[in-house]
CSV table of C-alpha atoms and ligand atoms in Angstrom, one decimal:
chain,number,residue,atom,x,y,z
A,1,UNK,CA,-0.4,-14.2,9.3
A,2,UNK,CA,0.6,-14.8,5.7
A,3,UNK,CA,3.9,-13.9,3.9
A,4,UNK,CA,2.6,-11.7,1.1
A,5,UNK,CA,6.0,-11.2,-0.5
A,6,UNK,CA,9.2,-13.2,0.0
A,7,UNK,CA,12.2,-14.6,-1.9
A,8,UNK,CA,12.0,-18.2,-2.9
A,9,UNK,CA,14.5,-20.5,-1.1
A,10,UNK,CA,16.8,-20.8,-4.1
A,11,UNK,CA,16.5,-17.0,-4.6
A,12,UNK,CA,15.5,-17.4,-8.3
A,13,UNK,CA,11.9,-16.1,-7.8
A,14,UNK,CA,9.8,-13.7,-5.9
A,15,UNK,CA,7.0,-15.6,-4.1
A,16,UNK,CA,3.8,-13.7,-3.6
A,17,UNK,CA,0.4,-14.5,-2.1
A,18,UNK,CA,-2.0,-13.8,-5.0
A,19,UNK,CA,-4.2,-11.1,-3.6
A,20,UNK,CA,-6.7,-11.4,-6.5
A,21,UNK,CA,-7.7,-14.8,-5.2
A,22,UNK,CA,-8.4,-13.8,-1.6
A,23,UNK,CA,-10.3,-14.6,0.5
A,24,UNK,CA,-11.5,-17.7,-1.4
A,25,UNK,CA,-8.1,-19.2,-2.2
A,26,UNK,CA,-4.6,-19.0,-0.5
A,27,UNK,CA,-2.5,-19.3,-3.6
A,28,UNK,CA,1.2,-18.5,-3.9
A,29,UNK,CA,2.9,-17.5,-7.2
A,30,UNK,CA,6.6,-17.9,-8.1
A,31,UNK,CA,7.5,-15.0,-10.3
A,32,UNK,CA,10.8,-15.3,-12.2
A,33,UNK,CA,10.5,-13.1,-15.3
A,34,UNK,CA,10.2,-9.3,-15.6
A,35,UNK,CA,6.9,-9.8,-17.6
A,36,UNK,CA,5.4,-11.9,-14.8
A,37,UNK,CA,6.5,-9.3,-12.2
A,38,UNK,CA,5.1,-6.4,-14.2
A,39,UNK,CA,1.8,-8.3,-14.6
A,40,UNK,CA,1.6,-9.1,-10.9
A,41,UNK,CA,1.8,-5.4,-10.0
A,42,UNK,CA,-0.5,-4.2,-12.7
A,43,UNK,CA,-3.2,-6.8,-12.0
A,44,UNK,CA,-2.9,-6.2,-8.2
A,45,UNK,CA,-1.8,-9.8,-7.4
A,46,UNK,CA,0.6,-7.8,-5.3
A,47,UNK,CA,-0.7,-4.4,-4.1
A,48,UNK,CA,-0.7,-1.7,-1.5
A,49,UNK,CA,1.9,1.0,-1.6
A,50,UNK,CA,4.5,-0.4,0.9
A,51,UNK,CA,4.1,-4.0,-0.4
A,52,UNK,CA,4.7,-2.9,-4.0
A,53,UNK,CA,7.9,-1.3,-2.8
A,54,UNK,CA,9.0,-4.4,-1.0
A,55,UNK,CA,8.1,-6.5,-4.0
A,56,UNK,CA,10.0,-4.2,-6.4
A,57,UNK,CA,13.2,-4.6,-4.3
A,58,UNK,CA,13.1,-8.4,-4.4
A,59,UNK,CA,12.1,-8.3,-8.1
A,60,UNK,CA,15.0,-6.2,-9.1
A,61,UNK,CA,17.4,-8.5,-7.2
A,62,UNK,CA,16.0,-11.6,-8.9
A,63,UNK,CA,16.1,-10.0,-12.3
A,64,UNK,CA,19.7,-8.7,-11.7
A,65,UNK,CA,20.8,-12.3,-11.0
A,66,UNK,CA,19.6,-13.4,-14.4
A,67,UNK,CA,21.3,-10.6,-16.4
A,68,UNK,CA,23.5,-12.5,-18.9
A,69,UNK,CA,27.3,-12.3,-18.4
A,70,UNK,CA,27.6,-10.8,-21.9
A,71,UNK,CA,25.2,-7.9,-21.2
A,72,UNK,CA,26.1,-4.5,-19.9
A,73,UNK,CA,25.0,-5.1,-16.3
A,74,UNK,CA,24.4,-1.5,-15.2
A,75,UNK,CA,22.5,-0.5,-18.4
A,76,UNK,CA,20.3,-3.6,-18.2
A,77,UNK,CA,19.6,-3.1,-14.6
A,78,UNK,CA,18.4,0.4,-15.4
A,79,UNK,CA,16.2,-0.9,-18.1
A,80,UNK,CA,14.6,-3.4,-15.7
A,81,UNK,CA,14.1,-0.6,-13.1
A,82,UNK,CA,12.3,1.5,-15.7
A,83,UNK,CA,10.2,-1.5,-16.8
A,84,UNK,CA,9.0,-2.2,-13.3
A,85,UNK,CA,8.5,1.4,-12.5
A,86,UNK,CA,6.2,1.9,-15.5
A,87,UNK,CA,3.4,-0.2,-13.9
A,88,UNK,CA,1.5,1.8,-11.3
A,89,UNK,CA,2.1,5.6,-11.1
A,90,UNK,CA,0.4,6.7,-7.8
A,91,UNK,CA,2.2,4.8,-5.0
A,92,UNK,CA,5.6,6.6,-4.6
A,93,UNK,CA,6.9,3.6,-2.7
A,94,UNK,CA,7.5,1.8,-6.0
A,95,UNK,CA,9.9,4.3,-7.5
A,96,UNK,CA,11.5,5.0,-4.1
A,97,UNK,CA,12.3,1.3,-3.5
A,98,UNK,CA,13.6,0.9,-7.1
A,99,UNK,CA,15.8,4.0,-6.7
A,100,UNK,CA,17.2,2.7,-3.4
A,101,UNK,CA,18.2,-0.5,-5.2
A,102,UNK,CA,19.8,1.4,-8.1
A,103,UNK,CA,21.7,3.6,-5.7
A,104,UNK,CA,23.1,0.6,-3.8
A,105,UNK,CA,24.2,-0.9,-7.1
A,106,UNK,CA,25.9,2.3,-8.2
A,107,UNK,CA,27.6,2.8,-4.8
A,108,UNK,CA,28.9,-0.8,-4.8
A,109,UNK,CA,30.4,-0.3,-8.3
A,110,UNK,CA,32.0,2.9,-7.0
A,111,UNK,CA,33.5,1.2,-3.9
A,112,UNK,CA,34.2,-2.3,-5.3
A,113,UNK,CA,34.4,-2.0,-9.1
A,114,UNK,CA,32.1,-4.0,-11.4
A,115,UNK,CA,32.2,-7.1,-9.2
A,116,UNK,CA,28.9,-8.8,-10.0
A,117,UNK,CA,28.8,-10.9,-6.9
A,118,UNK,CA,29.4,-7.9,-4.7
A,119,UNK,CA,26.6,-6.0,-6.5
A,120,UNK,CA,24.2,-8.8,-6.2
A,121,UNK,CA,25.0,-9.3,-2.5
A,122,UNK,CA,24.4,-5.6,-1.9
A,123,UNK,CA,21.1,-5.7,-3.8
A,124,UNK,CA,20.0,-8.7,-1.7
A,125,UNK,CA,20.8,-6.9,1.5
A,126,UNK,CA,18.9,-3.7,0.4
A,127,UNK,CA,15.8,-5.7,-0.6
A,128,UNK,CA,15.7,-7.4,2.7
A,129,UNK,CA,16.3,-4.1,4.5
A,130,UNK,CA,13.3,-2.5,2.7
A,131,UNK,CA,11.1,-5.3,4.0
A,132,UNK,CA,12.5,-5.4,7.5
A,133,UNK,CA,12.3,-1.6,7.9
A,134,UNK,CA,8.6,-1.8,7.0
A,135,UNK,CA,7.9,-4.3,9.8
A,136,UNK,CA,9.4,-1.9,12.3
A,137,UNK,CA,7.7,1.0,10.7
A,138,UNK,CA,4.2,-0.5,10.9
A,139,UNK,CA,4.8,-1.4,14.5
A,140,UNK,CA,5.7,2.2,15.3
A,141,UNK,CA,2.8,3.6,13.4
A,142,UNK,CA,0.5,1.2,15.3
A,143,UNK,CA,1.8,2.6,18.7
A,144,UNK,CA,1.0,6.1,17.5
A,145,UNK,CA,-2.4,5.0,16.3
A,146,UNK,CA,-3.3,3.6,19.6
A,147,UNK,CA,-2.7,6.9,21.3
A,148,UNK,CA,-5.5,8.4,19.1
A,149,UNK,CA,-8.4,6.2,20.1
A,150,UNK,CA,-10.0,4.6,23.1
A,151,UNK,CA,-11.0,1.1,23.9
A,152,UNK,CA,-14.5,0.1,22.5
A,153,UNK,CA,-14.6,2.9,19.9
A,154,UNK,CA,-15.8,2.5,16.4
A,155,UNK,CA,-13.3,2.8,13.6
A,156,UNK,CA,-14.1,3.1,9.9
A,157,UNK,CA,-11.4,2.0,7.5
A,158,UNK,CA,-11.3,2.1,3.7
A,159,UNK,CA,-9.5,-0.1,1.1
A,160,UNK,CA,-6.8,-2.3,2.5
A,161,UNK,CA,-3.9,-0.9,4.4
A,162,UNK,CA,-3.3,-4.1,6.4
A,163,UNK,CA,-0.5,-6.7,6.5
A,164,UNK,CA,-1.3,-7.7,3.0
A,165,UNK,CA,-0.5,-4.2,1.8
A,166,UNK,CA,2.7,-3.9,3.9
A,167,UNK,CA,4.6,-6.5,5.8
A,168,UNK,CA,3.2,-7.0,9.4
A,169,UNK,CA,0.4,-5.1,11.2
A,170,UNK,CA,-0.3,-2.8,8.3
A,171,UNK,CA,-0.5,1.0,8.5
A,172,UNK,CA,-4.2,2.0,8.9
A,173,UNK,CA,-4.9,-1.4,10.6
A,174,UNK,CA,-1.8,-1.4,12.7
A,175,UNK,CA,-3.4,0.2,15.8
A,176,UNK,CA,-6.4,-2.1,15.5
A,177,UNK,CA,-4.2,-5.2,15.6
A,178,UNK,CA,-1.9,-3.9,18.3
A,179,UNK,CA,-4.9,-2.8,20.3
A,180,UNK,CA,-6.4,-6.3,20.0
A,181,UNK,CA,-3.1,-7.8,21.3
A,182,UNK,CA,-3.5,-5.5,24.3
A,183,UNK,CA,-7.1,-6.4,25.0
A,184,UNK,CA,-8.8,-3.5,23.3
A,185,UNK,CA,-12.2,-4.2,21.7
A,186,UNK,CA,-12.6,-1.9,18.7
A,187,UNK,CA,-15.6,-2.1,16.5
A,188,UNK,CA,-14.3,-1.8,13.0
A,189,UNK,CA,-16.4,-0.9,10.0
A,190,UNK,CA,-14.7,-1.7,6.7
A,191,UNK,CA,-16.0,-0.2,3.4
A,192,UNK,CA,-16.1,-2.7,0.6
A,193,UNK,CA,-14.1,-0.3,-1.7
A,194,UNK,CA,-15.5,-0.4,-5.2
A,195,UNK,CA,-14.5,-1.4,-7.8
A,196,UNK,CA,-11.9,-4.0,-6.7
A,197,UNK,CA,-13.3,-4.7,-3.3
A,198,UNK,CA,-10.1,-4.5,-1.4
A,199,UNK,CA,-12.1,-3.8,1.8
A,200,UNK,CA,-14.6,-6.6,1.4
A,201,UNK,CA,-12.1,-9.2,0.2
A,202,UNK,CA,-8.9,-8.3,2.0
A,203,UNK,CA,-9.5,-6.0,5.0
A,204,UNK,CA,-12.5,-8.0,6.2
A,205,UNK,CA,-10.5,-11.2,5.7
A,206,UNK,CA,-7.5,-9.9,7.7
A,207,UNK,CA,-9.6,-8.4,10.5
A,208,UNK,CA,-11.8,-11.5,10.9
A,209,UNK,CA,-8.8,-13.7,10.9
A,210,UNK,CA,-7.3,-11.5,13.6
A,211,UNK,CA,-10.4,-11.9,15.8
A,212,UNK,CA,-11.5,-8.2,15.4
A,213,UNK,CA,-15.1,-7.2,15.7
A,214,UNK,CA,-15.7,-6.4,12.1
A,215,UNK,CA,-18.7,-5.1,10.1
A,216,UNK,CA,-18.6,-4.9,6.3
A,217,UNK,CA,-20.5,-2.0,4.8
A,218,UNK,CA,-21.1,-0.9,1.2
A,219,UNK,CA,-19.2,2.4,0.5
A,220,UNK,CA,-22.5,4.2,0.1
A,221,UNK,CA,-23.4,3.3,3.8
A,222,UNK,CA,-20.6,5.3,5.3
A,223,UNK,CA,-22.7,8.4,5.9
A,224,UNK,CA,-25.4,6.4,7.6
A,225,UNK,CA,-23.1,4.6,10.0
A,226,UNK,CA,-21.4,7.9,10.9
A,227,UNK,CA,-24.8,9.6,11.4
A,228,UNK,CA,-25.8,6.8,13.8
A,229,UNK,CA,-22.8,7.6,16.0
A,230,UNK,CA,-21.0,4.3,15.4
A,231,UNK,CA,-17.8,5.8,14.2
A,232,UNK,CA,-15.3,7.7,16.4
A,233,UNK,CA,-12.4,7.8,14.0
A,234,UNK,CA,-11.5,7.1,10.4
A,235,UNK,CA,-8.3,5.2,9.7
A,236,UNK,CA,-7.0,5.1,6.1
A,237,UNK,CA,-3.7,4.4,4.4
A,238,UNK,CA,-2.2,6.3,1.5
A,239,UNK,CA,-0.2,6.0,-1.6
A,240,UNK,CA,1.5,9.4,-1.8
A,241,UNK,CA,1.5,12.5,0.4
A,242,UNK,CA,2.4,15.9,-1.2
A,243,UNK,CA,4.4,18.6,0.6
A,244,UNK,CA,1.2,20.5,1.7
A,245,UNK,CA,-0.4,17.3,3.2
A,246,UNK,CA,-2.8,16.6,0.3
A,247,UNK,CA,-2.9,12.8,0.2
A,248,UNK,CA,-3.7,10.2,-2.5
A,249,UNK,CA,-5.4,7.0,-1.5
A,250,UNK,CA,-7.8,4.5,-3.0
A,251,UNK,CA,-10.7,6.1,-5.0
A,252,UNK,CA,-13.4,7.0,-2.6
A,253,UNK,CA,-11.2,8.0,0.3
A,254,UNK,CA,-11.8,11.7,-0.2
A,255,UNK,CA,-15.6,11.0,0.0
A,256,UNK,CA,-15.0,9.4,3.5
A,257,UNK,CA,-13.0,12.5,4.5
A,258,UNK,CA,-15.7,14.9,3.4
A,259,UNK,CA,-18.3,12.9,5.4
A,260,UNK,CA,-16.0,12.7,8.5
A,261,UNK,CA,-15.7,16.5,8.5
A,262,UNK,CA,-19.5,16.9,8.2
A,263,UNK,CA,-20.0,14.5,11.2
A,264,UNK,CA,-17.0,16.0,13.1
A,265,UNK,CA,-15.2,12.7,13.2
A,266,UNK,CA,-11.4,12.7,13.2
A,267,UNK,CA,-9.9,11.5,9.9
A,268,UNK,CA,-6.4,10.0,10.2
A,269,UNK,CA,-4.0,9.0,7.4
A,270,UNK,CA,-1.3,6.5,8.2
A,271,UNK,CA,1.8,6.0,6.2
A,272,UNK,CA,5.5,5.2,6.4
A,273,UNK,CA,7.7,8.3,5.7
A,274,UNK,CA,8.6,6.5,2.4
A,275,UNK,CA,5.1,7.5,1.2
A,276,UNK,CA,5.9,11.2,1.6
A,277,UNK,CA,6.8,12.9,-1.6
A,278,UNK,CA,7.8,16.5,-0.8
A,279,UNK,CA,8.8,17.0,-4.5
A,280,UNK,CA,5.0,17.1,-5.2
A,281,UNK,CA,3.9,20.6,-4.1
A,282,UNK,CA,0.3,19.6,-3.7
A,283,UNK,CA,-2.2,17.0,-4.7
A,284,UNK,CA,-2.5,18.3,-8.2
A,285,UNK,CA,1.0,17.1,-8.9
A,286,UNK,CA,0.3,13.5,-7.8
A,287,UNK,CA,-0.1,11.2,-10.8
A,288,UNK,CA,-3.4,9.3,-10.6
A,289,UNK,CA,-3.7,5.9,-12.2
A,290,UNK,CA,-6.6,5.2,-14.5
A,291,UNK,CA,-7.5,1.5,-14.7
A,292,UNK,CA,-9.3,-0.7,-17.3
A,293,UNK,CA,-13.1,-0.2,-17.9
A,294,UNK,CA,-14.0,-3.8,-17.2
A,295,UNK,CA,-13.3,-3.3,-13.5
A,296,UNK,CA,-16.3,-1.1,-13.3
A,297,UNK,CA,-18.7,-2.5,-15.8
A,298,UNK,CA,-18.1,-6.2,-14.9
A,299,UNK,CA,-15.7,-6.5,-12.0
A,300,UNK,CA,-16.8,-9.0,-9.5
A,301,UNK,CA,-20.3,-9.5,-10.9
A,302,UNK,CA,-21.2,-12.9,-12.4
A,303,UNK,CA,-22.0,-11.3,-15.7
A,304,UNK,CA,-21.5,-7.8,-17.2
A,305,UNK,CA,-23.5,-5.4,-15.1
A,306,UNK,CA,-23.6,-2.2,-17.2
A,307,UNK,CA,-24.9,-1.8,-20.7
A,308,UNK,CA,-22.4,-2.2,-23.5
A,309,UNK,CA,-22.5,1.4,-24.7
A,310,UNK,CA,-22.0,3.2,-21.5
A,311,UNK,CA,-18.9,5.2,-21.1
A,312,UNK,CA,-16.7,4.2,-18.1
A,313,UNK,CA,-14.3,6.4,-16.1
A,314,UNK,CA,-12.1,4.4,-13.7
A,315,UNK,CA,-9.6,6.5,-11.7
A,316,UNK,CA,-8.0,4.3,-9.1
A,317,UNK,CA,-7.1,6.9,-6.6
A,318,UNK,CA,-8.3,10.3,-5.4
A,319,UNK,CA,-6.7,13.1,-3.4
A,320,UNK,CA,-8.0,14.1,0.0
A,321,UNK,CA,-7.2,17.8,0.5
A,322,UNK,CA,-5.0,18.4,3.6
A,323,UNK,CA,-7.7,20.5,5.3
A,324,UNK,CA,-9.9,17.4,5.7
A,325,UNK,CA,-7.1,15.5,7.4
A,326,UNK,CA,-6.9,15.6,11.2
A,327,UNK,CA,-3.4,14.1,11.3
A,328,UNK,CA,-0.9,12.2,9.2
A,329,UNK,CA,0.6,9.4,11.3
A,330,UNK,CA,4.1,8.1,10.4
A,331,UNK,CA,6.6,5.9,12.1
A,332,UNK,CA,8.4,9.0,13.3
A,333,UNK,CA,5.4,10.7,14.8
A,334,UNK,CA,2.1,12.4,14.3
A,335,UNK,CA,2.0,15.3,11.9
A,336,UNK,CA,-0.7,18.0,12.1
A,337,UNK,CA,-1.5,21.1,10.2
A,338,UNK,CA,0.2,23.2,9.0
A,339,UNK,CA,1.5,20.1,7.1
A,340,UNK,CA,4.0,22.2,5.0
A,341,UNK,CA,6.0,22.6,8.2
A,342,UNK,CA,5.2,19.3,10.1
A,343,UNK,CA,6.0,17.0,7.1
A,344,UNK,CA,9.2,18.8,6.3
A,345,UNK,CA,10.3,18.5,9.9
A,346,UNK,CA,9.4,14.8,10.1
A,347,UNK,CA,11.2,14.0,6.8
A,348,UNK,CA,14.4,15.6,8.1
A,349,UNK,CA,14.4,13.4,11.3
B,401,LIG,O1,-4.9,-0.2,-5.7
B,401,LIG,P1,-4.4,-0.7,-4.4
B,401,LIG,O2,-5.2,-1.8,-3.8
B,401,LIG,O3,-2.9,-1.0,-4.5
B,401,LIG,O4,-4.6,0.6,-3.5
B,401,LIG,C1,-4.1,0.5,-2.2
B,401,LIG,C2,-4.4,1.6,-1.3
B,401,LIG,O5,-5.0,2.6,-1.8
B,401,LIG,C3,-3.9,1.6,0.1
B,401,LIG,O6,-4.8,2.2,1.0
B,401,LIG,C4,-2.5,2.2,0.2
B,401,LIG,O7,-1.7,1.7,-0.8
B,401,LIG,C5,-1.9,2.1,1.5
B,401,LIG,S1,-1.4,0.5,1.9
B,401,LIG,C6,-0.7,0.5,3.4
């Protein structure tokens, strides 16, 4: 088990496990400046919706500490919040975590005046709370996940929604790891997840390290393994869930959902309630990140794969329509259609 995001001992940096180097190298980075932090989010050195939120909490605390005494603290904090928030648009956990931090700062000013030490202490506590909550959340999601599958079944997962993308256990992989602790033997198929290979590099790494029976497949093999009867459930994470249950996750997820419906395989989405965004009416309102062309034309290939003149389209996420989703599993329980009602109810709990 690796610490993917933590505070340095002297609390002047956020320490992350550089996910772009996995699985070949275990390399930690000490990030001190806003530019380094922004770069880490944008280049996916830290990634996965909950992990980005956890990172953002610690990042804002570290940056708040370095605001000069002469500067307007609240105004500078707001600028830093906006700077970090303008990195990746799809995962709502980023803005939600930053907003939690800003609220705490505001409330501390209201209750204790502009006492810098008190504000910093409150920011530190909130950042730790965001991380600790996620550990408990993933554990609870894992329990619900286990109620949906049986020992020895085949599970297909997509992208990486494991401990690297969260804190412990992960969301989509939570049930798999918890099951392993309890003696279940799942057969997990993980899709490589073009173009950045989070499945091949990260999920396969985590599952194999956890002693899980893991088979890596190219994304284009999903239909074949489903047709062969190897898959009994699909487990995926998500970056934002709209009020009607439409769900954004890594590009290609909706393709898996369409296939699952065709082969009558249940398709489960796992997320903390912090990933619900009921202010988005449906998937059309979810902002979808578009990423640099080179990820597609070159990416992990030794040399450029595609011809120079070809046009590239590189959306990083897609939206799975609610009617393809068997259930949305959160730490508070399992939501089923009609999602308009079940998600509202679970959010109010
Ligand atoms: O671009 P990434 O690697 O940050 O995308 C991550 C995903 O799509 C995950 O499935 C999602 O964030 C859920 S992580 C628990």
